[in-house]
Amino acid sequence: MFGSSGMAQESGMFMVSQTIGSVLCCKCGIPMQPNAANMCVKCLRSEVDITEGLLKRLVLVHCPECESYLQPPRSWVKLQLESKELLTFCLKKLQKNLNSNKVRLVHAEFIWTEPHSRRVKVKVKVQKEVLNGAILEQSYPVEYVQQEHMCESCSRVQANPDQWVASVQLRQHVSHRRTFFYLEQLILKHGAAATAIRIKQMEQGIDFFFSNRSHGVKFVEFIGKVAPVRSRHDKQLVSHDPKSNNYNYKYTFSVEISPICREDLICLPPRVAAGLGNIGPLVICTKVTSSIALLDPFTLRHCFIDADQYWRASFKSLLTSRQLVEYIVLDVETVSSEVTIGGTKYRLADAQVARVSDFGKNDTIFNIKTHLGHLLNPGDYALGYDLYGANSNDMEFDKYKGHIPEAILIKKSYEEKHQKKRGKPRSWKLKSLEMEVDDKGRVDQDKMVSEYEQFIQDLEENPEMRFNISLYRNKEYKPSDGDESSVPLEELLADLDLSEHEDEEDNMTE
């Protein structure tokens, strides 16, 4: 049709333009486009109300503690105000009524209400076929009244805050808490313990209590993704209703974290070393995630052990980071090119070192091989393990005596820089979990402060550790002349304080 009209115009033929005729409304007489009812929209609405019989007031059962809504018969759904999920939830309660009245839903949106009004208003636009096939569209408000009623888990907690359903006992059998400091930051960043009703600090770990078994299972799965663990679970019958055949259990999950930590020195058993391609036997743990990264400091060979491999043939550390000794580097000569392993650079070098504690007492000097050739220069300080004077009860290690170096360097020392900054506030800070401290597990406070300070220093020196956790700007920090932040500002997050924003809004309204 369009092609023929175009051809007619090109040939110069006269064409009559098509127009839509108008008729008069049968009630008010105004001109309008013709429709099946022969009435204008205003008159049609005055004659027919398509919202008649539709529900305009409904009830939402709302839990004030956990901000969830009841989805009959017994499930509770956590929804935020004015979210797409809440709008869908509200329209589902209305859909059955719309279908019974043969009305089609076209559009829906929230109408703003005061948050404390306990009302949710939705503006709904519907269509319906009326007189002689004419389709009428109309909008109307639907008011949902929030009826406060606590869900089962919240009512159980309110009745007795100590009444838990699932507990996760997280343990690591080592002499320090560095692993738990790091795990705490991972848990905070990912909100893994948001559903915990109580957290208690124990002597060798942390206990988490949950009001639901599924929350405990989810938390155990999260820990298994960030640390090499093994777990077992058990349940205890609390009550039994023979009439309804309902059983109430308390579930306990025991989670043990591998005792191998970053910077530990390990002497691998022959069977394990053979399974890893005859690496070692002396290796350093460079990283711990869901798997353990091991590095041979003399050949730069490396391997990864996952949780299943480790627990099948578990082994312990020969020396831990608490036994590090400070050395001074007298001379360094590189013997290989720089190598990148797992995002970290290494370089083999021959080094001549001496213990700082020996200065002025003897002239003992050690000639060793190190993997820190890219970092060390003559005159630098380094932390390492003193195998020359170490007393070990490891049977495997005793077999290699006479064939091992006198010292193994682990990392470069920045003690002078730390001493200059000691006592000064940092430009950043960390958040912490709200934990109760068990009286039996109350540890030495000085030891705890010292270990936490060491953890903070490790974060400053290691960007790879900072990558997985959230650091926040310290509002109380005031930089002084010549004071440089150890952490770049772009890595810091702004700490949002809602109370301050609320106070500002109240002042503006006044």
XYZ file of C-alpha atoms in Angstrom:
510
model
C 0.000 0.000 0.000
C 2.782 2.400 0.946
C 4.642 1.370 -2.161
C 1.653 2.160 -4.440
C 1.103 5.594 -2.862
C 4.793 6.394 -3.304
C 4.614 5.359 -6.952
C 1.483 7.511 -7.422
C 3.224 10.551 -5.970
C 6.218 10.002 -8.249
C 3.914 9.780 -11.295
C 2.132 13.028 -10.314
C -1.296 11.424 -9.681
C -3.700 13.119 -7.239
C -4.239 11.147 -3.994
C -6.843 11.843 -1.322
C -5.246 11.906 2.163
C -6.789 9.535 4.643
C -8.305 11.133 7.750
C -9.897 9.629 10.843
C -13.413 10.842 11.239
C -14.796 12.113 14.550
C -18.203 11.555 16.088
C -20.076 13.232 18.910
C -20.269 11.641 22.357
C -23.765 10.303 22.933
C -23.875 11.854 26.413
C -21.950 15.145 26.468
C -21.781 15.838 22.719
C -18.071 16.661 22.424
C -16.192 15.518 19.289
C -14.185 12.345 19.742
C -12.675 9.455 17.858
C -15.245 6.723 17.314
C -15.211 3.677 19.630
C -17.504 0.741 20.355
C -19.378 2.537 23.170
C -19.742 5.884 21.329
C -18.860 7.654 24.578
C -15.847 9.753 25.531
C -13.467 8.568 28.247
C -14.930 10.855 30.949
C -18.482 9.715 30.302
C -17.405 6.085 30.062
C -15.702 6.314 33.467
C -18.796 7.951 34.957
C -20.902 5.048 33.662
C -18.498 2.178 34.424
C -16.037 1.741 37.343
C -13.710 -1.169 36.490
C -12.175 -1.050 39.989
C -15.485 -2.051 41.563
C -15.056 -5.323 43.432
C -11.255 -5.067 43.488
C -9.447 -5.228 46.824
C -8.110 -1.859 47.956
C -6.915 -2.783 51.439
C -4.864 -5.856 52.364
C -2.777 -7.034 55.314
C 0.944 -7.880 55.337
C 2.226 -9.887 58.319
C 5.568 -8.290 59.193
C 8.292 -9.316 61.658
C 9.746 -6.140 63.246
C 12.953 -7.878 64.386
C 14.323 -9.320 61.132
C 12.290 -7.148 58.689
C 10.732 -10.166 56.971
C 7.196 -10.831 55.685
C 5.058 -13.942 56.051
C 4.539 -15.924 52.868
C 1.730 -18.361 53.705
C 1.628 -20.896 55.072
C 4.822 -20.730 57.192
C 7.779 -19.309 55.256
C 9.208 -15.844 55.908
C 10.811 -13.676 53.217
C 13.241 -10.844 53.997
C 12.342 -7.779 51.872
C 13.429 -4.149 51.835
C 10.952 -1.253 51.636
C 10.207 0.007 48.090
C 12.220 -2.806 46.508
C 11.273 -4.737 43.370
C 10.968 -7.881 45.455
C 8.467 -6.248 47.847
C 6.410 -4.909 44.915
C 6.264 -8.409 43.394
C 5.292 -9.849 46.788
C 2.438 -7.318 47.149
C 1.102 -7.862 43.610
C 1.036 -11.644 44.086
C -1.435 -11.152 46.949
C -3.588 -9.041 44.596
C -3.329 -11.149 41.440
C -6.014 -13.695 42.370
C -8.566 -10.905 42.940
C -7.701 -9.294 39.584
C -8.123 -12.581 37.721
C -11.516 -13.273 39.281
C -12.771 -9.849 38.102
C -11.277 -10.357 34.590
C -9.035 -7.319 34.981
C -5.559 -7.123 33.446
C -2.669 -5.541 35.362
C -0.781 -2.976 33.260
C 1.496 -1.059 35.640
C 2.276 -0.747 39.353
C 4.471 1.569 41.431
C 4.942 2.535 45.066
C 3.346 5.631 46.589
C 5.694 7.148 49.187
C 4.633 6.777 52.821
C 6.346 7.541 56.114
C 8.592 4.606 57.129
C 6.992 4.449 60.602
C 3.391 4.590 59.301
C 3.193 0.782 58.938
C 1.575 1.276 55.559
C 2.708 0.238 52.090
C 0.802 1.956 49.278
C 0.913 0.800 45.670
C -0.596 2.637 42.670
C -2.017 0.018 40.310
C -3.098 0.610 36.692
C -5.544 -1.941 35.226
C -7.441 -2.554 31.976
C -10.846 -4.163 31.400
C -13.166 -4.687 28.460
C -16.457 -2.800 29.004
C -19.468 -1.824 26.829
C -19.483 -3.376 23.351
C -15.796 -4.383 23.500
C -14.383 -0.971 24.463
C -11.218 -1.269 26.651
C -11.027 1.100 29.625
C -7.830 1.814 31.596
C -7.926 3.113 35.158
C -5.554 3.631 38.107
C -6.339 3.196 41.789
C -4.350 2.975 45.050
C -4.021 -0.216 47.092
C -3.095 0.096 50.768
C -1.237 -2.716 52.538
C -1.354 -2.560 56.338
C 1.650 -4.050 58.151
C 0.505 -6.288 60.977
C 3.392 -6.798 63.405
C 4.008 -10.413 64.319
C 7.362 -11.953 65.192
C 8.530 -14.972 63.217
C 9.321 -18.232 65.001
C 13.082 -17.744 65.132
C 12.818 -14.162 66.458
C 10.219 -15.079 69.059
C 12.477 -17.924 70.228
C 15.393 -15.520 70.542
C 13.269 -12.924 72.379
C 12.015 -15.536 74.824
C 15.543 -16.742 75.542
C 18.517 -15.052 73.832
C 20.740 -18.057 74.623
C 18.395 -20.489 72.912
C 20.314 -21.397 69.788
C 19.643 -24.134 67.255
C 23.065 -24.449 65.600
C 26.543 -23.647 66.880
C 29.787 -23.596 64.897
C 32.929 -24.213 66.963
C 35.880 -22.809 65.009
C 39.257 -24.004 66.315
C 42.946 -23.852 65.369
C 45.511 -25.574 67.585
C 48.331 -23.024 67.432
C 49.898 -20.664 69.987
C 48.710 -17.420 68.347
C 45.491 -15.852 66.998
C 46.792 -14.341 63.730
C 44.557 -16.628 61.655
C 41.444 -15.527 63.551
C 42.299 -11.833 63.109
C 42.383 -12.376 59.345
C 39.265 -14.587 59.311
C 37.397 -11.942 61.301
C 38.008 -9.373 58.542
C 36.923 -11.824 55.821
C 33.722 -12.606 57.767
C 32.967 -8.885 58.160
C 33.610 -8.095 54.497
C 31.296 -10.847 53.209
C 28.714 -10.573 56.015
C 29.065 -14.299 56.717
C 28.091 -13.939 60.397
C 25.194 -11.507 59.856
C 22.667 -14.145 60.983
C 24.596 -15.120 64.138
C 22.689 -14.361 67.340
C 25.804 -14.584 69.521
C 29.589 -14.819 69.053
C 31.919 -15.959 71.821
C 35.721 -15.843 71.887
C 37.230 -19.058 73.217
C 40.777 -20.040 74.194
C 41.762 -21.545 70.830
C 39.028 -20.208 68.586
C 35.590 -18.646 68.277
C 32.066 -20.027 68.748
C 29.222 -18.807 66.516
C 25.578 -19.417 67.501
C 22.705 -19.389 64.996
C 18.918 -19.622 65.305
C 18.638 -21.866 62.246
C 20.538 -24.949 61.114
C 20.767 -23.710 57.509
C 22.582 -20.570 58.692
C 25.177 -22.709 60.441
C 25.647 -24.910 57.359
C 26.096 -21.820 55.166
C 28.706 -20.394 57.559
C 30.677 -23.681 57.576
C 30.664 -23.660 53.761
C 32.026 -20.100 53.763
C 34.890 -21.027 56.126
C 35.713 -23.991 53.875
C 36.171 -21.598 50.927
C 38.686 -19.334 52.701
C 40.685 -21.783 54.860
C 41.801 -25.443 54.742
C 39.420 -27.031 57.240
C 37.851 -30.320 58.192
C 34.499 -30.487 59.935
C 32.162 -32.892 61.616
C 28.646 -32.343 62.960
C 26.411 -33.840 65.577
C 22.886 -33.263 66.872
C 21.187 -33.559 70.239
C 17.455 -34.108 70.758
C 15.913 -31.248 72.770
C 12.182 -32.069 72.652
C 9.719 -34.330 70.877
C 5.990 -33.904 70.285
C 4.522 -37.410 69.755
C 1.152 -36.065 68.600
C 2.483 -34.039 65.677
C 5.670 -36.154 65.391
C 7.870 -33.044 65.537
C 11.466 -33.253 66.755
C 13.581 -30.318 67.944
C 17.348 -30.763 67.750
C 20.403 -28.711 68.604
C 23.130 -29.000 65.970
C 26.848 -28.595 66.641
C 29.446 -28.167 63.892
C 33.092 -28.682 64.871
C 35.422 -26.995 62.368
C 39.189 -27.424 62.688
C 41.518 -25.136 60.743
C 44.865 -26.465 59.562
C 47.673 -25.488 62.002
C 49.871 -24.458 59.050
C 50.110 -20.647 58.874
C 51.749 -18.169 56.551
C 55.544 -17.810 57.026
C 55.814 -21.171 58.849
C 58.809 -23.407 58.154
C 57.823 -27.004 57.393
C 59.807 -30.210 57.129
C 57.735 -32.396 54.818
C 57.471 -36.131 55.566
C 59.084 -38.246 52.796
C 55.732 -39.642 51.657
C 54.193 -36.171 51.281
C 57.322 -34.749 49.579
C 57.304 -37.641 47.070
C 53.635 -37.017 46.294
C 54.451 -33.360 45.564
C 57.216 -34.116 43.077
C 60.065 -34.507 45.620
C 59.916 -30.863 46.677
C 61.782 -29.778 49.775
C 61.931 -31.305 52.295
C 62.340 -27.843 53.929
C 59.640 -25.536 52.560
C 58.015 -22.236 53.531
C 54.248 -21.637 53.638
C 53.727 -18.471 51.552
C 49.940 -18.282 51.459
C 46.916 -19.961 53.051
C 43.470 -19.881 51.436
C 41.318 -22.941 50.781
C 44.672 -24.490 49.850
C 48.199 -24.189 51.261
C 50.945 -22.702 49.032
C 54.439 -24.093 49.709
C 57.749 -22.760 48.362
C 61.201 -24.345 48.348
C 63.478 -21.365 49.223
C 66.552 -23.043 47.674
C 65.152 -23.978 44.230
C 62.007 -21.749 43.959
C 59.918 -24.833 43.237
C 56.372 -24.442 44.525
C 53.198 -26.485 44.995
C 49.656 -26.221 46.372
C 47.970 -28.608 48.817
C 44.179 -28.500 49.122
C 42.293 -29.360 52.312
C 41.606 -32.998 51.345
C 45.273 -33.650 50.525
C 46.438 -32.082 53.773
C 44.075 -33.939 56.097
C 44.816 -37.284 54.415
C 48.467 -36.955 55.471
C 48.593 -34.041 57.910
C 51.845 -32.559 59.176
C 52.838 -29.751 61.519
C 55.119 -26.750 61.287
C 58.741 -27.133 62.286
C 59.055 -23.456 63.326
C 56.385 -20.722 63.455
C 56.477 -16.961 62.994
C 56.801 -16.433 66.770
C 60.296 -17.980 66.553
C 61.646 -15.592 63.921
C 65.127 -14.169 64.594
C 66.441 -10.859 63.256
C 69.499 -10.991 60.979
C 71.624 -8.305 59.360
C 72.593 -8.768 55.718
C 76.332 -8.307 55.138
C 76.546 -9.196 51.455
C 74.190 -10.340 48.663
C 74.999 -11.856 45.270
C 72.140 -12.861 42.957
C 72.452 -16.215 41.187
C 69.252 -16.316 39.078
C 66.794 -14.083 37.293
C 63.589 -12.787 38.896
C 60.665 -15.212 38.968
C 56.966 -14.496 39.647
C 55.066 -17.197 41.551
C 51.412 -16.650 42.431
C 51.708 -12.897 41.902
C 54.776 -12.592 44.191
C 58.313 -11.971 42.943
C 61.306 -14.065 44.063
C 64.985 -14.208 43.153
C 67.639 -16.663 44.305
C 70.755 -15.149 45.834
C 73.772 -16.103 47.943
C 73.812 -14.036 51.120
C 76.142 -13.517 54.030
C 74.213 -12.807 57.242
C 74.762 -12.546 60.978
C 72.394 -12.576 63.930
C 71.752 -9.103 65.368
C 71.921 -10.586 68.874
C 75.528 -11.750 68.174
C 76.858 -8.243 67.511
C 79.537 -7.443 70.055
C 79.579 -11.024 71.380
C 81.050 -13.168 68.605
C 81.896 -13.089 64.910
C 79.552 -15.870 63.788
C 78.642 -15.342 60.107
C 76.425 -17.606 57.998
C 76.682 -18.104 54.231
C 73.232 -19.102 53.022
C 71.015 -19.186 49.942
C 67.835 -17.104 50.015
C 64.789 -16.472 47.798
C 64.696 -12.752 48.740
C 67.446 -11.610 46.369
C 65.109 -9.028 44.760
C 64.528 -7.287 48.127
C 67.730 -7.504 50.157
C 70.764 -5.242 49.949
C 73.885 -5.113 52.152
C 72.995 -3.408 55.423
C 69.312 -4.453 55.397
C 67.674 -6.377 58.206
C 65.717 -9.585 57.653
C 63.720 -12.014 59.772
C 64.466 -15.720 59.505
C 64.659 -19.035 61.307
C 67.815 -19.927 63.225
C 68.416 -23.593 62.358
C 71.983 -23.342 63.722
C 70.801 -22.978 67.324
C 67.299 -24.449 67.087
C 66.214 -27.384 69.229
C 63.741 -29.554 67.368
C 61.826 -32.676 68.328
C 60.981 -33.492 64.734
C 62.230 -36.966 63.811
C 62.240 -36.190 60.081
C 64.228 -32.978 60.569
C 66.917 -34.775 62.584
C 67.611 -37.035 59.593
C 68.693 -34.036 57.487
C 71.063 -32.475 60.038
C 74.386 -31.725 58.427
C 72.729 -31.138 55.050
C 70.663 -28.065 55.930
C 71.657 -24.376 56.070
C 72.271 -22.583 59.351
C 69.493 -20.034 58.640
C 66.511 -19.518 56.338
C 65.371 -15.945 55.716
C 61.595 -15.409 55.523
C 61.018 -11.689 54.958
C 62.666 -8.305 55.039
C 62.468 -6.508 58.395
C 61.020 -2.993 58.716
C 61.482 -2.732 62.483
C 63.127 0.721 62.332
C 60.180 2.129 60.410
C 57.734 0.552 62.880
C 59.583 2.009 65.857
C 59.323 5.521 64.397
C 55.542 5.118 63.964
C 54.944 3.331 67.267
C 52.331 5.124 69.344
C 51.163 7.292 66.418
C 47.621 6.882 65.006
C 47.206 5.313 61.566
C 45.277 6.789 58.652
C 43.154 3.643 58.497
C 41.354 1.267 60.828
C 39.632 -2.117 60.871
C 36.206 -3.127 62.100
C 35.720 -5.997 64.528
C 32.996 -8.479 65.456
C 31.033 -7.988 68.662
C 32.266 -10.945 70.705
C 31.773 -12.100 74.255
C 34.900 -13.382 75.983
C 34.664 -16.704 77.739
C 36.106 -16.638 81.278
C 37.935 -19.937 80.724
C 39.268 -18.738 77.393
C 40.344 -15.288 78.598
C 43.819 -14.845 77.155
C 46.660 -12.595 78.222
C 45.687 -9.070 77.140
C 49.276 -7.962 76.485
C 49.830 -10.989 74.249
C 46.600 -10.242 72.357
C 47.582 -6.594 71.776
C 51.063 -7.626 70.611
C 49.683 -10.195 68.136
C 47.110 -7.728 66.797
C 49.816 -5.105 66.280
C 51.871 -7.690 64.369
C 48.821 -8.448 62.221
C 48.401 -4.726 61.465
C 52.060 -4.478 60.469
C 51.682 -7.490 58.160
C 48.784 -5.730 56.442
C 50.900 -2.603 55.922
C 53.744 -4.600 54.379
C 51.665 -7.015 52.275
C 49.292 -5.538 49.639
C 48.121 -9.047 48.744
C 46.674 -9.500 52.259
C 44.921 -6.123 52.078
C 43.271 -7.060 48.781
C 40.803 -9.462 50.429
C 39.704 -7.297 53.374
C 38.121 -3.863 53.876
C 40.160 -1.012 55.358
C 38.374 2.162 56.498
C 39.530 5.742 56.785
C 40.279 6.917 60.303
C 38.405 10.191 60.841
C 40.464 10.999 63.933
C 43.742 10.792 61.994
C 45.469 14.146 61.432
C 48.548 13.928 59.180
C 51.688 15.690 60.363
C 54.658 17.004 58.406
C 56.682 14.187 56.856
C 54.145 11.566 57.953
C 53.386 9.252 55.033
C 50.545 6.749 55.105
C 51.681 3.132 54.782
C 48.459 2.252 52.921
C 47.452 4.139 49.731
C 44.327 6.278 50.174
C 42.608 4.662 47.178
C 42.514 1.367 49.117
C 40.548 2.897 52.017
C 36.761 2.907 52.279
C 34.672 5.653 53.840
C 33.137 4.457 57.111
C 29.407 5.231 56.843
C 27.909 6.401 60.139
C 24.114 6.520 59.812
C 23.573 8.322 63.097
C 25.471 11.384 61.859
C 23.429 11.556 58.648
C 20.193 11.281 60.615
C 21.247 14.153 62.888
C 22.043 16.314 59.843
C 18.641 15.567 58.290
C 16.872 16.440 61.561
C 18.704 19.779 61.711
C 17.730 20.573 58.121
C 14.057 19.822 58.763
C 14.072 22.043 61.825
